[in-house]
Amino acid sequence: MKKLGKKLWLCILAAVLALLFALFFLKKQNDGNMQGGGPGQGMGQAPGGEQQAKADVVSVVTPETGNIYITTGLTGTLESSDVVYVYAKAAGDVTDVKVKAGDTVTAGQVLFEIDTEQVESAKNSLDAAAVSLTQAQSSLNRMKILYDGGDLSEQEYEQYVNSLESAKLQYNSAKLTYDRQVEYSTVTAPISGRIESCDTEVYDRVTANGQLCVISGEGNKKITFYVTQRMLENLSEGDALTVEKNGKSYEAHISAINSMVDSATGLFKIEAQLEDTDEVATGTVVKLELVTNKTENAMVIPIDAVYYSGGDAFVYLYQGGTAKTAAIEVGLTDDTYAEVLSGLSFEDQVIKSWSSNLYEGAKIRLSGEREENGEQVSEASEASGAPEAPEAPEAGETAGLEG
């Protein structure tokens, strides 16, 4: 009896396992038939089990003509266009100072009085020459009476004439020396303008050619700054630049370009004329914005549309729903655009939106299009098509009429 019961339980277990296996097989077969494919071919999968990728939406632009300007920030020093350094023409003691820094002067105005210690001696020499001239003139007048009466020979008369001429030369020389010494002792302004600096005081001892003050002329001012050789190659006289100081901007234009390297800086000196800057003091350091490189009327595309591989530039083009790569040669670039030297035409549709799924041959669609059965359909064109016919009302419904 025990053996019979054990065999019965084994038969029941085998029957249950067979039933479970049959149910599992039927369910798997039914699932495959409902999905419309054979084993291993489910919804959204390509034959062979690979996932079908949807086309990425991209934005495109066509190349256009534009300008790219590269600006560089520099510093410069504001100077007067006319700057005169006033020097002492003779050594001596300063006896009077009539101006100070900041004063406005006119041409010919007296600035300093200097005791050159030679005016008095020059005056004595002039007085002595004047006496000799007077005596020579008197002697000649007396001798002329004798000469006219025949009591003096022509040779003797010529001696008195020559003596008078010699006295005149000596007098003129003495007067010139005196006038020069007077001029040296009284220093006047050579131009009208503003006293920029004046460190000379009364009782100072000055030497010949010693600086007394600096005068900046009236009118426009200039800016002096320095550039590298690379910058110099793109600069020309007349180029505009922007000057900033105390929150204000001023316009200037390059007036002089020095092609010789400055020995102190190793750079090239540039001068620019500046207008309407009376409120900015001469000698002030100002900020400059200067165009140091540019390209005009060039083919340009957005800088974000350019990719690089191994140092070579390329872009993706939209061609009938497929991404195509095109190698390009890039010129000047800024933060927004890149100059295209070769590789594109103005009709090309360049993909400007970035996607990690972009590659040669990738399926893409333009913004504003949608996919239907693997084809690109423009929503705009669909909206402009013929309207659909209204559905017939079902039984029990009445077709309404608009107002």
Tab-separated table of C-alpha atoms in Angstrom:
chain	number	residue	atom	x	y	z
A	1	MET	CA	0.000	0.000	0.000
A	2	LYS	CA	2.848	2.414	0.833
A	3	LYS	CA	4.538	1.795	-2.526
A	4	LEU	CA	1.284	2.375	-4.341
A	5	GLY	CA	0.685	5.725	-2.593
A	6	LYS	CA	4.211	6.936	-3.380
A	7	LYS	CA	3.808	6.169	-7.088
A	8	LEU	CA	0.502	8.013	-7.138
A	9	TRP	CA	2.074	11.193	-5.785
A	10	LEU	CA	4.890	11.016	-8.326
A	11	CYS	CA	2.379	10.717	-11.160
A	12	ILE	CA	0.392	13.696	-9.903
A	13	LEU	CA	3.589	15.858	-9.664
A	14	ALA	CA	4.673	14.901	-13.187
A	15	ALA	CA	1.226	15.816	-14.540
A	16	VAL	CA	1.325	19.240	-12.842
A	17	LEU	CA	4.788	20.024	-14.245
A	18	ALA	CA	3.665	18.992	-17.754
A	19	LEU	CA	0.616	21.246	-17.471
A	20	LEU	CA	2.713	24.260	-16.358
A	21	PHE	CA	5.163	23.753	-19.219
A	22	ALA	CA	2.311	23.607	-21.763
A	23	LEU	CA	0.749	26.811	-20.409
A	24	PHE	CA	4.092	28.685	-20.576
A	25	PHE	CA	4.686	27.603	-24.186
A	26	LEU	CA	1.184	28.653	-25.272
A	27	LYS	CA	1.525	32.102	-23.626
A	28	LYS	CA	4.869	32.810	-25.323
A	29	GLN	CA	3.477	31.816	-28.709
A	30	ASN	CA	0.396	33.986	-28.275
A	31	ASP	CA	2.568	37.004	-27.314
A	32	GLY	CA	4.645	36.624	-30.440
A	33	ASN	CA	1.541	36.439	-32.662
A	34	MET	CA	-0.012	39.549	-31.056
A	35	GLN	CA	3.138	41.640	-31.740
A	36	GLY	CA	3.101	40.746	-35.438
A	37	GLY	CA	6.592	39.271	-35.535
A	38	GLY	CA	8.530	36.214	-34.978
A	39	PRO	CA	10.678	35.434	-31.974
A	40	GLY	CA	13.096	38.207	-31.095
A	41	GLN	CA	11.314	40.858	-33.230
A	42	GLY	CA	9.311	43.122	-30.926
A	43	MET	CA	7.833	46.642	-31.252
A	44	GLY	CA	10.359	49.449	-31.888
A	45	GLN	CA	13.138	47.071	-32.895
A	46	ALA	CA	14.753	46.639	-36.256
A	47	PRO	CA	15.228	43.191	-37.742
A	48	GLY	CA	17.983	41.446	-35.866
A	49	GLY	CA	16.903	42.965	-32.531
A	50	GLU	CA	18.473	46.442	-32.984
A	51	GLN	CA	16.576	49.512	-31.628
A	52	GLN	CA	15.339	51.942	-34.302
A	53	ALA	CA	16.622	55.513	-33.372
A	54	LYS	CA	14.217	58.405	-33.929
A	55	ALA	CA	15.481	61.282	-36.110
A	56	ASP	CA	16.935	64.193	-34.036
A	57	VAL	CA	15.407	67.646	-34.467
A	58	VAL	CA	17.997	70.216	-35.662
A	59	SER	CA	18.155	73.898	-36.596
A	60	VAL	CA	20.002	75.084	-39.698
A	61	VAL	CA	21.389	78.335	-41.082
A	62	THR	CA	22.873	79.308	-44.411
A	63	PRO	CA	26.240	81.114	-44.582
A	64	GLU	CA	25.959	84.884	-44.826
A	65	THR	CA	28.202	87.856	-45.564
A	66	GLY	CA	29.429	89.727	-42.502
A	67	ASN	CA	32.263	91.478	-40.698
A	68	ILE	CA	34.338	90.279	-37.757
A	69	TYR	CA	36.298	92.735	-35.629
A	70	ILE	CA	38.768	91.710	-32.928
A	71	THR	CA	39.350	94.440	-30.317
A	72	THR	CA	42.203	94.652	-27.820
A	73	GLY	CA	42.270	96.599	-24.566
A	74	LEU	CA	45.317	98.831	-24.086
A	75	THR	CA	46.397	101.793	-21.970
A	76	GLY	CA	47.719	105.126	-23.196
A	77	THR	CA	48.862	108.503	-21.892
A	78	LEU	CA	46.970	111.691	-22.663
A	79	GLU	CA	49.177	114.518	-23.937
A	80	SER	CA	48.661	117.895	-25.526
A	81	SER	CA	49.067	118.048	-29.281
A	82	ASP	CA	51.349	121.099	-28.766
A	83	VAL	CA	53.701	120.749	-25.812
A	84	VAL	CA	56.480	123.287	-25.282
A	85	TYR	CA	59.272	122.860	-22.737
A	86	VAL	CA	60.533	126.272	-21.624
A	87	TYR	CA	64.282	126.380	-20.905
A	88	ALA	CA	66.640	129.010	-19.497
A	89	LYS	CA	68.889	130.354	-22.250
A	90	ALA	CA	71.568	131.576	-19.866
A	91	ALA	CA	72.731	130.706	-16.362
A	92	GLY	CA	71.720	132.952	-13.481
A	93	ASP	CA	69.567	133.466	-10.407
A	94	VAL	CA	65.790	133.534	-10.681
A	95	THR	CA	64.607	136.910	-9.394
A	96	ASP	CA	60.873	136.638	-10.167
A	97	VAL	CA	58.345	133.856	-10.957
A	98	LYS	CA	55.079	135.163	-12.403
A	99	VAL	CA	53.153	131.904	-13.026
A	100	LYS	CA	52.315	128.595	-11.389
A	101	ALA	CA	51.055	125.196	-12.553
A	102	GLY	CA	47.491	125.387	-13.866
A	103	ASP	CA	47.694	129.008	-15.022
A	104	THR	CA	46.608	129.940	-18.533
A	105	VAL	CA	49.081	132.149	-20.409
A	106	THR	CA	49.219	133.909	-23.766
A	107	ALA	CA	52.087	134.037	-26.238
A	108	GLY	CA	54.636	136.698	-25.223
A	109	GLN	CA	53.556	136.839	-21.577
A	110	VAL	CA	56.450	137.185	-19.087
A	111	LEU	CA	56.963	134.025	-17.063
A	112	PHE	CA	60.308	134.469	-15.227
A	113	GLU	CA	62.960	137.092	-14.527
A	114	ILE	CA	66.537	135.823	-14.328
A	115	ASP	CA	69.653	137.723	-13.312
A	116	THR	CA	72.083	136.399	-15.862
A	117	GLU	CA	74.905	138.600	-14.440
A	118	GLN	CA	75.747	139.698	-17.990
A	119	VAL	CA	73.135	142.330	-18.683
A	120	GLU	CA	75.071	145.080	-16.918
A	121	SER	CA	78.366	144.312	-18.624
A	122	ALA	CA	76.561	144.102	-21.960
A	123	LYS	CA	75.019	147.512	-21.239
A	124	ASN	CA	78.468	148.982	-20.498
A	125	SER	CA	79.836	147.598	-23.742
A	126	LEU	CA	76.886	149.068	-25.622
A	127	ASP	CA	77.402	152.491	-24.037
A	128	ALA	CA	81.143	152.442	-24.904
A	129	ALA	CA	80.345	151.478	-28.488
A	130	ALA	CA	77.828	154.294	-28.697
A	131	VAL	CA	80.492	156.842	-27.568
A	132	SER	CA	82.999	155.545	-30.102
A	133	LEU	CA	80.376	155.791	-32.808
A	134	THR	CA	79.571	159.381	-31.875
A	135	GLN	CA	83.257	160.357	-31.909
A	136	ALA	CA	83.865	158.715	-35.275
A	137	GLN	CA	80.849	160.503	-36.755
A	138	SER	CA	82.077	163.919	-35.402
A	139	SER	CA	85.604	163.396	-36.742
A	140	LEU	CA	84.271	162.489	-40.164
A	141	ASN	CA	82.061	165.591	-40.213
A	142	ARG	CA	85.075	167.867	-39.513
A	143	MET	CA	87.295	166.139	-42.024
A	144	LYS	CA	84.646	166.396	-44.691
A	145	ILE	CA	84.833	170.225	-44.501
A	146	LEU	CA	88.604	170.104	-45.017
A	147	TYR	CA	88.190	167.527	-47.800
A	148	ASP	CA	85.611	169.646	-49.594
A	149	GLY	CA	87.960	172.726	-49.329
A	150	GLY	CA	90.844	170.769	-50.802
A	151	ASP	CA	92.876	170.842	-47.584
A	152	LEU	CA	92.612	167.024	-47.053
A	153	SER	CA	93.662	164.306	-49.404
A	154	GLU	CA	91.271	161.635	-50.533
A	155	GLN	CA	93.309	158.903	-48.883
A	156	GLU	CA	93.169	160.623	-45.490
A	157	TYR	CA	89.434	161.232	-45.840
A	158	GLU	CA	88.785	157.512	-46.548
A	159	GLN	CA	90.502	156.603	-43.273
A	160	TYR	CA	87.910	158.635	-41.334
A	161	VAL	CA	85.100	157.038	-43.340
A	162	ASN	CA	86.417	153.550	-42.527
A	163	SER	CA	86.733	154.466	-38.855
A	164	LEU	CA	83.057	155.426	-38.784
A	165	GLU	CA	82.018	152.162	-40.440
A	166	SER	CA	84.063	150.190	-37.889
A	167	ALA	CA	82.423	152.105	-35.014
A	168	LYS	CA	78.993	151.293	-36.426
A	169	LEU	CA	79.798	147.575	-36.584
A	170	GLN	CA	81.033	147.581	-33.004
A	171	TYR	CA	77.903	149.391	-31.836
A	172	ASN	CA	75.580	146.996	-33.649
A	173	SER	CA	77.406	144.008	-32.169
A	174	ALA	CA	77.221	145.460	-28.662
A	175	LYS	CA	73.538	146.226	-29.048
A	176	LEU	CA	72.819	142.694	-30.259
A	177	THR	CA	74.626	141.236	-27.256
A	178	TYR	CA	72.745	143.531	-24.905
A	179	ASP	CA	69.361	142.716	-26.428
A	180	ARG	CA	70.122	139.021	-26.218
A	181	GLN	CA	71.076	139.254	-22.561
A	182	VAL	CA	67.910	141.215	-21.824
A	183	GLU	CA	65.929	138.540	-23.623
A	184	TYR	CA	67.669	135.795	-21.680
A	185	SER	CA	66.913	137.475	-18.387
A	186	THR	CA	63.203	137.836	-19.207
A	187	VAL	CA	61.567	134.507	-20.133
A	188	THR	CA	58.279	134.776	-22.032
A	189	ALA	CA	55.684	132.201	-23.154
A	190	PRO	CA	56.386	131.001	-26.704
A	191	ILE	CA	52.737	129.846	-27.206
A	192	SER	CA	49.363	130.357	-25.609
A	193	GLY	CA	48.205	127.516	-23.397
A	194	ARG	CA	48.188	126.069	-19.909
A	195	ILE	CA	51.119	125.724	-17.497
A	196	GLU	CA	51.237	121.973	-16.931
A	197	SER	CA	54.210	121.950	-14.559
A	198	CYS	CA	56.393	124.592	-12.921
A	199	ASP	CA	58.959	123.665	-10.298
A	200	THR	CA	61.031	126.864	-10.526
A	201	GLU	CA	61.040	129.217	-7.534
A	202	VAL	CA	62.559	132.607	-6.712
A	203	TYR	CA	66.266	132.499	-5.787
A	204	ASP	CA	66.751	129.224	-7.633
A	205	ARG	CA	70.002	128.990	-9.518
A	206	VAL	CA	69.396	127.829	-13.078
A	207	THR	CA	71.826	126.692	-15.712
A	208	ALA	CA	71.771	127.308	-19.425
A	209	ASN	CA	69.228	124.945	-21.040
A	210	GLY	CA	67.725	124.118	-17.646
A	211	GLN	CA	63.976	123.388	-17.779
A	212	LEU	CA	61.769	126.053	-16.190
A	213	CYS	CA	58.195	124.916	-17.006
A	214	VAL	CA	56.000	123.011	-19.477
A	215	ILE	CA	53.184	124.611	-21.483
A	216	SER	CA	50.487	122.615	-23.275
A	217	GLY	CA	48.972	124.408	-26.224
A	218	GLU	CA	45.309	125.100	-26.745
A	219	GLY	CA	43.237	122.771	-28.954
A	220	ASN	CA	43.094	118.994	-29.414
A	221	LYS	CA	44.993	116.477	-27.349
A	222	LYS	CA	46.683	113.256	-28.338
A	223	ILE	CA	47.143	109.809	-26.846
A	224	THR	CA	50.410	107.930	-26.936
A	225	PHE	CA	50.369	104.122	-26.638
A	226	TYR	CA	52.415	101.110	-27.737
A	227	VAL	CA	51.522	97.978	-29.730
A	228	THR	CA	53.157	94.719	-30.796
A	229	GLN	CA	54.271	94.029	-34.349
A	230	ARG	CA	51.281	91.723	-34.937
A	231	MET	CA	48.910	94.536	-33.969
A	232	LEU	CA	50.897	97.039	-36.027
A	233	GLU	CA	50.299	95.045	-39.224
A	234	ASN	CA	46.555	95.725	-38.974
A	235	LEU	CA	46.705	99.443	-38.103
A	236	SER	CA	46.515	102.429	-40.453
A	237	GLU	CA	46.409	106.182	-40.025
A	238	GLY	CA	42.817	107.303	-39.600
A	239	ASP	CA	41.667	104.123	-37.815
A	240	ALA	CA	39.183	104.865	-35.042
A	241	LEU	CA	39.528	103.821	-31.409
A	242	THR	CA	37.559	104.342	-28.215
A	243	VAL	CA	39.015	106.041	-25.140
A	244	GLU	CA	37.487	105.533	-21.689
A	245	LYS	CA	38.082	107.627	-18.564
A	246	ASN	CA	35.931	108.291	-15.501
A	247	GLY	CA	33.020	106.360	-16.985
A	248	LYS	CA	32.960	108.420	-20.194
A	249	SER	CA	33.896	107.386	-23.727
A	250	TYR	CA	35.684	109.519	-26.315
A	251	GLU	CA	36.440	108.953	-29.978
A	252	ALA	CA	39.993	109.202	-31.312
A	253	HIS	CA	41.761	108.518	-34.619
A	254	ILE	CA	45.290	107.281	-35.236
A	255	SER	CA	47.423	110.174	-36.480
A	256	ALA	CA	50.968	108.757	-36.463
A	257	ILE	CA	52.479	105.267	-36.575
A	258	ASN	CA	56.133	104.846	-35.658
A	259	SER	CA	57.668	101.976	-37.636
A	260	MET	CA	60.809	101.910	-35.460
A	261	VAL	CA	60.902	99.806	-32.305
A	262	ASP	CA	61.051	101.840	-29.104
A	263	SER	CA	64.297	100.904	-27.335
A	264	ALA	CA	62.753	101.252	-23.865
A	265	THR	CA	59.672	99.062	-24.417
A	266	GLY	CA	60.503	96.914	-27.446
A	267	LEU	CA	57.134	97.971	-28.927
A	268	PHE	CA	55.917	100.403	-31.587
A	269	LYS	CA	54.745	103.880	-30.600
A	270	ILE	CA	51.338	105.033	-31.877
A	271	GLU	CA	49.749	108.481	-31.584
A	272	ALA	CA	46.026	109.243	-31.840
A	273	GLN	CA	44.256	112.605	-31.968
A	274	LEU	CA	41.531	113.153	-29.378
A	275	GLU	CA	38.853	115.837	-29.265
A	276	ASP	CA	36.638	117.391	-26.563
A	277	THR	CA	38.626	116.227	-23.545
A	278	ASP	CA	39.129	119.423	-21.580
A	279	GLU	CA	37.920	117.684	-18.417
A	280	VAL	CA	40.700	115.045	-18.654
A	281	ALA	CA	44.058	116.317	-17.416
A	282	THR	CA	47.173	116.041	-19.530
A	283	GLY	CA	49.345	113.133	-18.408
A	284	THR	CA	46.345	110.983	-17.407
A	285	VAL	CA	46.505	107.243	-18.149
A	286	VAL	CA	43.393	106.152	-20.063
A	287	LYS	CA	41.946	102.857	-21.323
A	288	LEU	CA	41.751	102.162	-25.055
A	289	GLU	CA	39.660	99.785	-27.151
A	290	LEU	CA	41.413	99.253	-30.469
A	291	VAL	CA	40.500	97.035	-33.430
A	292	THR	CA	43.676	95.008	-33.938
A	293	ASN	CA	42.329	92.455	-36.434
A	294	LYS	CA	39.357	92.405	-38.771
A	295	THR	CA	37.755	90.790	-41.784
A	296	GLU	CA	35.029	92.453	-43.830
A	297	ASN	CA	32.497	91.149	-46.362
A	298	ALA	CA	33.469	87.586	-45.479
A	299	MET	CA	31.431	84.358	-45.454
A	300	VAL	CA	30.507	83.746	-41.807
A	301	ILE	CA	28.597	81.090	-39.845
A	302	PRO	CA	27.816	80.752	-36.130
A	303	ILE	CA	30.877	79.672	-34.173
A	304	ASP	CA	28.812	76.974	-32.418
A	305	ALA	CA	28.258	75.192	-35.742
A	306	VAL	CA	31.971	74.431	-36.160
A	307	TYR	CA	33.435	71.129	-34.924
A	308	TYR	CA	37.064	70.017	-34.798
A	309	SER	CA	38.716	66.661	-35.234
A	310	GLY	CA	42.475	66.361	-34.991
A	311	GLY	CA	42.781	70.111	-35.421
A	312	ASP	CA	40.733	70.094	-38.654
A	313	ALA	CA	37.468	72.048	-38.771
A	314	PHE	CA	34.220	70.677	-40.184
A	315	VAL	CA	30.466	71.258	-40.054
A	316	TYR	CA	27.359	69.113	-40.423
A	317	LEU	CA	25.062	69.828	-43.352
A	318	TYR	CA	21.374	68.979	-43.655
A	319	GLN	CA	20.772	67.056	-46.877
A	320	GLY	CA	17.343	65.488	-47.326
A	321	GLY	CA	16.896	64.299	-43.753
A	322	THR	CA	20.494	63.095	-43.395
A	323	ALA	CA	23.526	64.675	-41.721
A	324	LYS	CA	26.556	65.081	-43.971
A	325	THR	CA	30.003	66.299	-42.845
A	326	ALA	CA	31.861	68.992	-44.779
A	327	ALA	CA	35.487	69.980	-44.118
A	328	ILE	CA	36.010	73.751	-43.990
A	329	GLU	CA	38.878	76.203	-43.605
A	330	VAL	CA	38.290	78.655	-40.762
A	331	GLY	CA	39.722	82.179	-40.752
A	332	LEU	CA	39.085	84.851	-38.130
A	333	THR	CA	36.682	84.051	-35.266
A	334	ASP	CA	35.073	85.912	-32.396
A	335	ASP	CA	32.620	84.889	-29.674
A	336	THR	CA	29.722	84.682	-32.135
A	337	TYR	CA	30.889	83.997	-35.693
A	338	ALA	CA	33.592	82.183	-37.629
A	339	GLU	CA	34.947	83.207	-41.006
A	340	VAL	CA	34.781	80.416	-43.614
A	341	LEU	CA	37.601	80.609	-46.147
A	342	SER	CA	36.630	77.491	-48.125
A	343	GLY	CA	34.440	74.382	-48.034
A	344	LEU	CA	30.934	75.922	-48.130
A	345	SER	CA	28.587	77.742	-50.462
A	346	PHE	CA	25.904	80.250	-49.553
A	347	GLU	CA	23.197	77.656	-50.380
A	348	ASP	CA	24.415	75.028	-47.903
A	349	GLN	CA	22.205	74.335	-44.890
A	350	VAL	CA	24.565	74.232	-41.926
A	351	ILE	CA	23.323	72.565	-38.748
A	352	LYS	CA	23.781	75.049	-35.914
A	353	SER	CA	22.157	73.084	-33.047
A	354	TRP	CA	24.388	70.663	-31.151
A	355	SER	CA	23.445	67.035	-30.654
A	356	SER	CA	25.405	64.091	-29.338
A	357	ASN	CA	23.717	61.917	-32.000
A	358	LEU	CA	25.146	63.853	-34.956
A	359	TYR	CA	27.391	61.793	-37.199
A	360	GLU	CA	27.887	61.137	-40.897
A	361	GLY	CA	24.660	59.647	-42.221
A	362	ALA	CA	22.590	60.255	-39.075
A	363	LYS	CA	18.839	60.628	-39.585
A	364	ILE	CA	17.732	64.179	-38.715
A	365	ARG	CA	14.755	66.419	-39.237
A	366	LEU	CA	14.371	70.181	-39.202
A	367	SER	CA	12.659	72.054	-36.442
A	368	GLY	CA	8.991	72.371	-37.470
A	369	GLU	CA	8.869	68.938	-39.161
A	370	ARG	CA	7.619	65.596	-37.858
A	371	GLU	CA	8.096	62.002	-38.873
A	372	GLU	CA	5.428	59.844	-40.496
A	373	ASN	CA	6.320	56.316	-41.594
A	374	GLY	CA	10.001	57.238	-41.697
A	375	GLU	CA	9.442	60.360	-43.864
A	376	GLN	CA	9.799	64.061	-42.958
A	377	VAL	CA	6.500	65.944	-43.068
A	378	SER	CA	6.473	69.730	-42.665
A	379	GLU	CA	3.872	70.899	-40.188
A	380	ALA	CA	3.606	74.201	-42.066
A	381	SER	CA	2.893	72.516	-45.394
A	382	GLU	CA	0.432	70.157	-43.718
A	383	ALA	CA	-1.427	73.090	-42.214
A	384	SER	CA	-1.658	74.747	-45.650
A	385	GLY	CA	-3.149	71.624	-47.314
A	386	ALA	CA	-6.829	70.925	-48.139
A	387	PRO	CA	-9.076	70.653	-45.070
A	388	GLU	CA	-10.420	67.246	-44.122
A	389	ALA	CA	-14.087	66.443	-44.913
A	390	PRO	CA	-16.347	66.544	-41.842
A	391	GLU	CA	-17.469	63.223	-40.472
A	392	ALA	CA	-21.084	62.213	-41.108
A	393	PRO	CA	-23.224	62.432	-38.002
A	394	GLU	CA	-24.047	59.140	-36.394
A	395	ALA	CA	-27.523	57.897	-36.002
A	396	GLY	CA	-29.434	59.952	-33.515
A	397	GLU	CA	-27.276	63.065	-34.077
A	398	THR	CA	-28.266	66.175	-36.023
A	399	ALA	CA	-25.713	68.129	-38.111
A	400	GLY	CA	-25.547	71.687	-36.784
A	401	LEU	CA	-25.248	74.837	-38.909
A	402	GLU	CA	-23.036	77.784	-37.893
A	403	GLY	CA	-24.806	81.048	-37.228
